[in-house]
Amino acid sequence: MVTLGGVYTSQNHKKSIVKDFQKAKDLLSEKELFSQSGETPSRDAFCTQKIIEKQRVFEGRLINILYDYAPIGPEKVHLLLVPKEHREKFSDLTKEEFLEIDDLSQKLIHFYKDKNPDRRDSAVHVFDKTGALAGQTVPHWHQTPCIYHNQDSRALG
């Protein structure tokens, strides 16, 4: 497991982390996304406060940084930058949201590379998916910076 700024994680601590993130994954189950009050079901995990609280690693003014419970890639350094307000597609972002996402993406990448000097040559992919045809599975726009340390980065193109 790779941890931003981490040095060593014991097996017991790793198991604890896995257990915590399994709980977050379970929160994303369809049953948990439906309100018990009879409201219209929501399939937008990023508008569900319980999920945000479980996965949030940083809260900005307009943007949350969430840990992805199902990261892409073998080394699994995968975070999500998500607008706090519901935005379905990139073109729905405000200028302020766009600027904060851009700033936070750069800071995340620099932070990771500064904390891992032996991996400064890592490949970085920053992407989003808009619409079902592009593979967007949550109807709330989000940006995904992924950091790769080997040739597995080619899997994303």
PDB file of N, CA and C in Angstrom, residues 10 18 55 120:
ATOM      1  N   SER A  10       2.328  -1.069   9.453  1.00  0.00           N
ATOM      2  CA  SER A  10       2.352  -2.455   9.934  1.00  0.00           C
ATOM      3  C   SER A  10       1.203  -3.245   9.301  1.00  0.00           C
ATOM      4  N   VAL A  18      -7.874  -1.396   5.493  1.00  0.00           N
ATOM      5  CA  VAL A  18      -8.693  -2.143   4.544  1.00  0.00           C
ATOM      6  C   VAL A  18     -10.115  -2.288   5.082  1.00  0.00           C
ATOM      7  N   GLN A  55     -14.757   9.174   3.152  1.00  0.00           N
ATOM      8  CA  GLN A  55     -13.686   9.153   2.158  1.00  0.00           C
ATOM      9  C   GLN A  55     -12.880  10.449   2.077  1.00  0.00           C
ATOM     10  N   ARG A 120      10.207  10.603  -8.225  1.00  0.00           N
ATOM     11  CA  ARG A 120       9.929  11.885  -8.879  1.00  0.00           C
ATOM     12  C   ARG A 120       9.676  11.735 -10.374  1.00  0.00           C
TER      13      ARG A 120
END
